[in-house]
Amino acid sequence: MTTGRAASRSGQAPAASRRRPSLAASRRRYSPYSPYSLGAFWRERLGGRRTRRLLEAHLLVLTVCALVAAGALFVSCRQIQGGAEALATEEAPAVQGLAATRLAVLRADHEARVLEKMKLVDVAGSGETYRAQLSAADQGLSRIADRTDQDLGTVNGLLATYSNSINLGTAMYRDQPLMRQQKLAEARSLLIRPGVGLVPRLDDVQRVQMKHAEATATEGWLQRSGWWLAELALAALALTLLSALFVLRDRCGRDWNPYLLAAFALTVLLAVVPLLTMSSAQDDLDSVVGDLTEITKASRQPCCDERLADAQQTVTERSEDVRRVLADDTWTDRVHQGTLTGGLLIVVLPAVGLGLRLDSDYWRRR
């Protein structure tokens, strides 16, 4: 009898084990996914881990990726926006003003020489053109002073001395031609003396100012690294969101979580819209730097000939183009604000979505 019951129990045990398949086997049997599908593959990777631990791990990864992505996006967008603002308010006006000042000084000298050559210095009403050019040069330097960190004291002093000499050479010494020629020669020396003249010093200031403008507008390796970091963090965030949605449906039998779905859609938008917008803004900044380079080249006219008026017209037209391009980039402010708001939401939405589910299904049961 004992042997029979033992045999019976030994015979029933395999049958019972055959009737109670494992949890993993039942999941595979009733799973809507094909054995060779991505869902089945991911289930195998996550197998053996408790659901609560999986959800908590997803919550941690989502929070870290969202914080990194939001921070990198904010910093990268802010750098381009700050560069555009600095270029529009400081660097570009300074480059344009220096070019206009250089041409105005050369044009004033040219007009004064023409008056002296044609013996029109003593004619009433003559000299208005060169005086207007000198006034424009002085006003240009005054406007530049608060837009650059360079010391313009020497340039201002040279301009004042040159204006005094050219005025004395044209308005005084009517009966003393030698003194008039001496003053005009003195003014010429103040204007073009190598290294220390007004024009060479303006050239040096222009060169430094162009370097500042290029450094402000150029996208450096640190800024490019920020974009790469943001895009990689957003990609990791999107994949983790998909994995969390899969776990909730596969392990918890839940429908699609609206918080996670909204976070996923927002992640895709943040991966595309700010990058395209700021890439377009960076292209505009590069074109502005090209225009500023052309403005500087146009102002490098030799002293002094009839082409100065055409160069001044070219500088004016290019300056208008620069102002128009920089004014068109004001819409990047709205994108920057939207990026900041979206960055906050991709941090909050996954935390709320998974936090509510964990609190409802697991944390309250402790």
CSV table of C-alpha atoms in Angstrom, one decimal:
chain,number,residue,atom,x,y,z
A,1,MET,CA,0.0,0.0,0.0
A,2,THR,CA,2.8,2.4,0.9
A,3,THR,CA,4.6,1.5,-2.2
A,4,GLY,CA,1.4,2.0,-4.3
A,5,ARG,CA,0.7,5.4,-2.7
A,6,ALA,CA,4.3,6.4,-3.3
A,7,ALA,CA,4.1,5.3,-6.8
A,8,SER,CA,0.8,7.0,-7.2
A,9,ARG,CA,2.2,10.2,-5.8
A,10,SER,CA,5.3,9.9,-7.9
A,11,GLY,CA,3.0,9.4,-10.9
A,12,GLN,CA,0.8,12.4,-10.1
A,13,ALA,CA,3.7,14.8,-9.5
A,14,PRO,CA,4.8,14.9,-13.2
A,15,ALA,CA,1.3,15.2,-14.3
A,16,ALA,CA,0.7,18.2,-11.9
A,17,SER,CA,3.8,19.8,-13.1
A,18,ARG,CA,2.7,19.3,-16.7
A,19,ARG,CA,-0.6,20.9,-15.8
A,20,ARG,CA,0.9,24.0,-14.1
A,21,PRO,CA,3.2,25.7,-16.7
A,22,SER,CA,5.6,28.4,-15.5
A,23,LEU,CA,4.7,32.1,-15.4
A,24,ALA,CA,7.2,32.8,-18.2
A,25,ALA,CA,5.7,30.1,-20.3
A,26,SER,CA,2.2,31.3,-19.8
A,27,ARG,CA,3.3,34.8,-20.7
A,28,ARG,CA,4.8,33.5,-23.9
A,29,ARG,CA,1.7,31.5,-24.7
A,30,TYR,CA,-0.8,34.3,-24.2
A,31,SER,CA,1.4,37.1,-25.4
A,32,PRO,CA,0.1,39.0,-28.5
A,33,TYR,CA,3.6,39.3,-29.7
A,34,SER,CA,5.2,36.9,-32.1
A,35,PRO,CA,8.2,34.9,-30.7
A,36,TYR,CA,10.4,36.7,-33.2
A,37,SER,CA,9.0,40.2,-32.6
A,38,LEU,CA,10.7,43.1,-30.9
A,39,GLY,CA,8.2,42.9,-28.0
A,40,ALA,CA,9.2,39.2,-27.4
A,41,PHE,CA,12.9,40.1,-27.5
A,42,TRP,CA,12.5,42.9,-25.0
A,43,ARG,CA,10.4,40.7,-22.7
A,44,GLU,CA,13.2,38.2,-22.7
A,45,ARG,CA,15.7,41.0,-21.8
A,46,LEU,CA,13.5,42.1,-18.9
A,47,GLY,CA,12.6,38.7,-17.7
A,48,GLY,CA,13.5,37.7,-14.2
A,49,ARG,CA,13.1,41.2,-12.8
A,50,ARG,CA,10.3,42.3,-10.6
A,51,THR,CA,7.8,44.7,-12.1
A,52,ARG,CA,8.1,47.2,-9.3
A,53,ARG,CA,11.9,47.3,-9.6
A,54,LEU,CA,11.6,47.7,-13.4
A,55,LEU,CA,9.2,50.6,-13.1
A,56,GLU,CA,11.4,52.3,-10.5
A,57,ALA,CA,14.5,51.8,-12.7
A,58,HIS,CA,12.6,53.3,-15.6
A,59,LEU,CA,11.5,56.2,-13.5
A,60,LEU,CA,15.1,56.9,-12.4
A,61,VAL,CA,16.5,56.7,-16.0
A,62,LEU,CA,13.7,58.9,-17.3
A,63,THR,CA,14.4,61.6,-14.7
A,64,VAL,CA,18.1,61.6,-15.4
A,65,CYS,CA,17.8,61.7,-19.2
A,66,ALA,CA,15.1,64.4,-19.0
A,67,LEU,CA,17.2,66.6,-16.8
A,68,VAL,CA,20.3,66.2,-19.0
A,69,ALA,CA,18.4,66.8,-22.2
A,70,ALA,CA,16.5,69.8,-20.8
A,71,GLY,CA,19.7,71.4,-19.4
A,72,ALA,CA,21.7,70.8,-22.6
A,73,LEU,CA,18.9,72.2,-24.8
A,74,PHE,CA,18.5,75.3,-22.6
A,75,VAL,CA,22.2,76.1,-22.6
A,76,SER,CA,22.7,75.5,-26.3
A,77,CYS,CA,19.7,77.6,-27.3
A,78,ARG,CA,20.8,80.3,-24.9
A,79,GLN,CA,24.3,80.4,-26.4
A,80,ILE,CA,23.0,81.0,-29.9
A,81,GLN,CA,20.4,83.5,-28.7
A,82,GLY,CA,23.0,85.3,-26.7
A,83,GLY,CA,25.4,85.4,-29.6
A,84,ALA,CA,22.6,86.9,-31.9
A,85,GLU,CA,21.8,89.5,-29.3
A,86,ALA,CA,25.4,90.5,-28.8
A,87,LEU,CA,26.0,90.7,-32.5
A,88,ALA,CA,22.9,92.8,-33.1
A,89,THR,CA,23.4,95.2,-30.2
A,90,GLU,CA,27.2,95.5,-30.0
A,91,GLU,CA,29.5,93.8,-32.5
A,92,ALA,CA,27.7,94.5,-35.8
A,93,PRO,CA,27.0,98.2,-35.0
A,94,ALA,CA,30.6,98.6,-34.0
A,95,VAL,CA,32.0,97.1,-37.2
A,96,GLN,CA,29.6,99.1,-39.3
A,97,GLY,CA,30.4,102.3,-37.4
A,98,LEU,CA,34.1,101.9,-37.7
A,99,ALA,CA,33.8,101.3,-41.5
A,100,ALA,CA,31.6,104.4,-41.9
A,101,THR,CA,34.0,106.5,-39.8
A,102,ARG,CA,37.1,105.4,-41.8
A,103,LEU,CA,35.3,106.2,-45.1
A,104,ALA,CA,34.0,109.5,-43.8
A,105,VAL,CA,37.5,110.7,-42.7
A,106,LEU,CA,39.0,109.7,-46.1
A,107,ARG,CA,36.1,111.4,-47.9
A,108,ALA,CA,36.6,114.6,-45.9
A,109,ASP,CA,40.2,114.7,-46.8
A,110,HIS,CA,39.5,114.0,-50.4
A,111,GLU,CA,36.9,116.8,-50.6
A,112,ALA,CA,39.2,119.3,-48.9
A,113,ARG,CA,42.0,118.4,-51.4
A,114,VAL,CA,39.6,119.0,-54.2
A,115,LEU,CA,38.7,122.4,-52.9
A,116,GLU,CA,42.3,123.4,-52.5
A,117,LYS,CA,43.2,122.1,-55.9
A,118,MET,CA,40.4,123.9,-57.7
A,119,LYS,CA,41.0,127.1,-55.8
A,120,LEU,CA,37.5,127.1,-54.3
A,121,VAL,CA,38.6,127.3,-50.7
A,122,ASP,CA,37.9,131.0,-50.4
A,123,VAL,CA,34.5,130.8,-52.2
A,124,ALA,CA,31.6,131.4,-49.9
A,125,GLY,CA,29.6,128.2,-49.0
A,126,SER,CA,32.4,125.9,-50.1
A,127,GLY,CA,33.6,123.1,-47.8
A,128,GLU,CA,30.2,121.9,-46.6
A,129,THR,CA,30.8,118.4,-47.9
A,130,TYR,CA,34.1,117.8,-46.0
A,131,ARG,CA,32.7,119.3,-42.8
A,132,ALA,CA,29.6,117.1,-43.0
A,133,GLN,CA,32.0,114.1,-43.4
A,134,LEU,CA,34.0,115.1,-40.4
A,135,SER,CA,30.9,115.5,-38.4
A,136,ALA,CA,29.7,112.1,-39.5
A,137,ALA,CA,33.0,110.6,-38.5
A,138,ASP,CA,32.9,112.2,-35.0
A,139,GLN,CA,29.3,111.1,-34.4
A,140,GLY,CA,30.2,107.6,-35.6
A,141,LEU,CA,33.0,107.3,-33.0
A,142,SER,CA,30.7,108.6,-30.3
A,143,ARG,CA,28.1,105.9,-31.1
A,144,ILE,CA,30.8,103.2,-31.2
A,145,ALA,CA,32.2,104.1,-27.8
A,146,ASP,CA,29.5,102.3,-25.8
A,147,ARG,CA,29.4,99.2,-28.1
A,148,THR,CA,33.0,98.1,-27.9
A,149,ASP,CA,35.4,97.4,-25.1
A,150,GLN,CA,38.3,98.9,-27.0
A,151,ASP,CA,39.9,102.2,-25.9
A,152,LEU,CA,39.0,104.8,-28.5
A,153,GLY,CA,40.6,107.7,-26.7
A,154,THR,CA,43.7,107.9,-29.0
A,155,VAL,CA,41.5,107.6,-32.1
A,156,ASN,CA,39.2,110.4,-30.8
A,157,GLY,CA,42.2,112.6,-30.1
A,158,LEU,CA,43.7,112.1,-33.5
A,159,LEU,CA,40.3,112.8,-35.2
A,160,ALA,CA,40.0,116.1,-33.2
A,161,THR,CA,43.6,117.1,-34.1
A,162,TYR,CA,43.0,116.2,-37.8
A,163,SER,CA,39.8,118.2,-37.9
A,164,ASN,CA,41.5,121.2,-36.4
A,165,SER,CA,44.4,121.0,-38.9
A,166,ILE,CA,42.1,120.5,-42.0
A,167,ASN,CA,39.9,123.4,-40.9
A,168,LEU,CA,42.9,125.7,-40.4
A,169,GLY,CA,44.2,124.7,-43.8
A,170,THR,CA,41.0,125.5,-45.6
A,171,ALA,CA,39.4,128.3,-43.6
A,172,MET,CA,42.4,130.4,-42.6
A,173,TYR,CA,45.6,131.8,-44.0
A,174,ARG,CA,43.9,133.1,-47.1
A,175,ASP,CA,46.8,135.3,-47.9
A,176,GLN,CA,49.5,132.9,-46.7
A,177,PRO,CA,49.5,129.9,-49.2
A,178,LEU,CA,52.6,128.4,-47.6
A,179,MET,CA,50.9,128.2,-44.2
A,180,ARG,CA,47.9,126.7,-45.8
A,181,GLN,CA,49.9,124.1,-47.5
A,182,GLN,CA,51.8,123.4,-44.3
A,183,LYS,CA,48.5,122.8,-42.4
A,184,LEU,CA,47.1,120.6,-45.1
A,185,ALA,CA,50.4,118.6,-45.1
A,186,GLU,CA,50.1,118.3,-41.4
A,187,ALA,CA,46.6,117.1,-41.6
A,188,ARG,CA,47.6,114.5,-44.3
A,189,SER,CA,50.4,113.2,-42.0
A,190,LEU,CA,48.0,112.9,-39.1
A,191,LEU,CA,45.7,110.9,-41.4
A,192,ILE,CA,47.9,108.4,-43.0
A,193,ARG,CA,51.2,108.2,-41.1
A,194,PRO,CA,52.1,104.5,-40.9
A,195,GLY,CA,51.4,102.9,-37.6
A,196,VAL,CA,50.4,106.0,-35.7
A,197,GLY,CA,48.1,107.9,-38.1
A,198,LEU,CA,44.3,108.0,-37.8
A,199,VAL,CA,43.6,105.6,-40.6
A,200,PRO,CA,46.2,102.9,-39.5
A,201,ARG,CA,44.8,103.1,-35.9
A,202,LEU,CA,41.2,102.7,-37.3
A,203,ASP,CA,42.4,99.7,-39.3
A,204,ASP,CA,43.8,98.1,-36.1
A,205,VAL,CA,40.5,98.7,-34.2
A,206,GLN,CA,38.6,97.3,-37.2
A,207,ARG,CA,40.7,94.2,-37.2
A,208,VAL,CA,40.2,93.5,-33.5
A,209,GLN,CA,36.5,94.3,-33.7
A,210,MET,CA,36.0,91.8,-36.6
A,211,LYS,CA,37.7,89.1,-34.5
A,212,HIS,CA,35.3,89.8,-31.7
A,213,ALA,CA,32.3,89.6,-34.1
A,214,GLU,CA,33.5,86.3,-35.5
A,215,ALA,CA,34.1,84.8,-32.1
A,216,THR,CA,30.6,85.9,-31.0
A,217,ALA,CA,28.9,84.4,-34.0
A,218,THR,CA,30.9,81.3,-34.5
A,219,GLU,CA,29.6,78.0,-33.1
A,220,GLY,CA,32.4,76.5,-31.0
A,221,TRP,CA,33.1,72.9,-30.2
A,222,LEU,CA,31.6,73.3,-26.7
A,223,GLN,CA,28.3,74.5,-28.2
A,224,ARG,CA,28.3,71.6,-30.8
A,225,SER,CA,29.0,69.2,-27.9
A,226,GLY,CA,26.0,70.6,-26.1
A,227,TRP,CA,23.7,69.8,-29.1
A,228,TRP,CA,25.1,66.3,-29.4
A,229,LEU,CA,24.6,65.7,-25.7
A,230,ALA,CA,21.0,67.0,-25.9
A,231,GLU,CA,20.1,64.8,-28.9
A,232,LEU,CA,21.6,61.7,-27.3
A,233,ALA,CA,19.8,62.3,-24.1
A,234,LEU,CA,16.5,62.9,-26.0
A,235,ALA,CA,17.1,59.6,-27.9
A,236,ALA,CA,17.7,57.7,-24.7
A,237,LEU,CA,14.6,59.4,-23.1
A,238,ALA,CA,12.4,58.3,-26.1
A,239,LEU,CA,13.6,54.7,-25.9
A,240,THR,CA,13.1,54.5,-22.2
A,241,LEU,CA,9.6,55.9,-22.5
A,242,LEU,CA,8.8,53.2,-25.1
A,243,SER,CA,10.2,50.6,-22.8
A,244,ALA,CA,8.1,51.9,-19.8
A,245,LEU,CA,5.0,51.9,-21.9
A,246,PHE,CA,5.8,48.3,-23.0
A,247,VAL,CA,6.3,47.2,-19.3
A,248,LEU,CA,3.0,48.8,-18.2
A,249,ARG,CA,1.0,47.0,-20.9
A,250,ASP,CA,2.9,43.7,-20.7
A,251,ARG,CA,3.3,43.3,-17.0
A,252,CYS,CA,0.5,45.4,-15.6
A,253,GLY,CA,-2.2,45.0,-18.2
A,254,ARG,CA,-2.6,48.7,-18.4
A,255,ASP,CA,-3.7,50.8,-21.4
A,256,TRP,CA,-1.4,53.4,-22.9
A,257,ASN,CA,-0.3,55.9,-20.2
A,258,PRO,CA,-1.4,59.4,-21.3
A,259,TYR,CA,1.5,61.1,-19.4
A,260,LEU,CA,4.1,58.9,-21.0
A,261,LEU,CA,2.6,59.3,-24.5
A,262,ALA,CA,2.5,63.1,-24.1
A,263,ALA,CA,6.1,63.0,-22.9
A,264,PHE,CA,7.1,60.9,-25.9
A,265,ALA,CA,5.5,63.3,-28.4
A,266,LEU,CA,7.1,66.2,-26.7
A,267,THR,CA,10.5,64.5,-26.7
A,268,VAL,CA,10.2,64.0,-30.5
A,269,LEU,CA,9.3,67.7,-30.9
A,270,LEU,CA,12.2,68.9,-28.8
A,271,ALA,CA,14.6,66.7,-30.7
A,272,VAL,CA,13.6,68.3,-34.0
A,273,VAL,CA,12.2,71.9,-33.6
A,274,PRO,CA,14.9,73.6,-31.5
A,275,LEU,CA,17.7,72.0,-33.5
A,276,LEU,CA,16.3,73.1,-36.9
A,277,THR,CA,15.4,76.6,-35.5
A,278,MET,CA,18.8,77.2,-34.0
A,279,SER,CA,20.6,75.8,-37.0
A,280,SER,CA,18.8,78.3,-39.2
A,281,ALA,CA,19.7,81.1,-36.7
A,282,GLN,CA,23.3,80.0,-36.8
A,283,ASP,CA,23.3,80.1,-40.6
A,284,ASP,CA,22.0,83.7,-40.4
A,285,LEU,CA,24.8,84.6,-38.0
A,286,ASP,CA,27.4,83.2,-40.4
A,287,SER,CA,25.9,85.2,-43.2
A,288,VAL,CA,26.0,88.3,-41.0
A,289,VAL,CA,29.7,87.7,-40.3
A,290,GLY,CA,30.2,87.4,-44.1
A,291,ASP,CA,28.5,90.7,-44.6
A,292,LEU,CA,30.5,92.4,-41.9
A,293,THR,CA,33.7,91.1,-43.6
A,294,GLU,CA,32.5,92.6,-46.9
A,295,ILE,CA,31.7,95.9,-45.1
A,296,THR,CA,35.2,96.0,-43.6
A,297,LYS,CA,36.8,95.2,-47.0
A,298,ALA,CA,34.8,97.9,-48.7
A,299,SER,CA,36.0,100.5,-46.2
A,300,ARG,CA,39.6,99.7,-46.9
A,301,GLN,CA,39.8,102.2,-49.7
A,302,PRO,CA,43.1,103.9,-50.5
A,303,CYS,CA,43.4,107.5,-49.6
A,304,CYS,CA,41.9,109.2,-51.3
A,305,ASP,CA,40.1,109.0,-54.6
A,306,GLU,CA,36.7,109.2,-56.3
A,307,ARG,CA,35.7,105.7,-55.3
A,308,LEU,CA,35.0,106.7,-51.7
A,309,ALA,CA,31.4,107.7,-52.4
A,310,ASP,CA,30.6,104.3,-54.0
A,311,ALA,CA,32.3,102.5,-51.0
A,312,GLN,CA,30.1,104.5,-48.6
A,313,GLN,CA,27.0,103.5,-50.6
A,314,THR,CA,28.1,99.9,-50.5
A,315,VAL,CA,28.7,100.0,-46.7
A,316,THR,CA,25.2,101.6,-46.2
A,317,GLU,CA,23.5,98.9,-48.3
A,318,ARG,CA,25.3,96.0,-46.6
A,319,SER,CA,24.6,97.5,-43.2
A,320,GLU,CA,20.8,97.5,-44.0
A,321,ASP,CA,21.1,93.9,-45.0
A,322,VAL,CA,22.7,93.0,-41.7
A,323,ARG,CA,20.1,94.8,-39.6
A,324,ARG,CA,17.3,93.1,-41.5
A,325,VAL,CA,18.8,89.6,-41.0
A,326,LEU,CA,19.3,90.2,-37.3
A,327,ALA,CA,15.8,91.6,-36.9
A,328,ASP,CA,14.4,88.5,-38.5
A,329,ASP,CA,16.0,86.3,-35.8
A,330,THR,CA,13.9,87.7,-33.0
A,331,TRP,CA,11.4,84.8,-33.5
A,332,THR,CA,14.1,82.6,-31.9
A,333,ASP,CA,13.1,84.1,-28.6
A,334,ARG,CA,9.8,82.3,-28.7
A,335,VAL,CA,11.5,79.0,-29.6
A,336,HIS,CA,13.8,79.4,-26.7
A,337,GLN,CA,10.9,80.0,-24.3
A,338,GLY,CA,9.1,77.0,-25.8
A,339,THR,CA,12.2,74.9,-25.3
A,340,LEU,CA,12.4,75.9,-21.7
A,341,THR,CA,8.8,75.0,-21.1
A,342,GLY,CA,9.1,71.7,-23.0
A,343,GLY,CA,12.2,70.8,-21.0
A,344,LEU,CA,10.3,71.3,-17.8
A,345,LEU,CA,7.4,69.1,-19.1
A,346,ILE,CA,9.6,66.2,-20.2
A,347,VAL,CA,10.9,66.1,-16.6
A,348,VAL,CA,7.5,66.3,-14.9
A,349,LEU,CA,5.3,64.2,-17.2
A,350,PRO,CA,7.2,60.9,-16.9
A,351,ALA,CA,7.7,61.4,-13.2
A,352,VAL,CA,3.9,61.9,-12.7
A,353,GLY,CA,2.9,59.1,-15.1
A,354,LEU,CA,5.1,56.4,-13.5
A,355,GLY,CA,4.9,57.9,-10.0
A,356,LEU,CA,1.1,57.6,-10.0
A,357,ARG,CA,1.2,54.0,-11.2
A,358,LEU,CA,3.8,52.9,-8.7
A,359,ASP,CA,1.9,54.6,-5.9
A,360,SER,CA,-1.4,53.0,-6.9
A,361,ASP,CA,-0.1,49.5,-7.5
A,362,TYR,CA,2.9,49.1,-5.2
A,363,TRP,CA,4.0,51.9,-2.8
A,364,ARG,CA,0.7,52.0,-1.0
A,365,ARG,CA,0.8,48.3,-0.2
A,366,ARG,CA,4.0,48.5,1.8
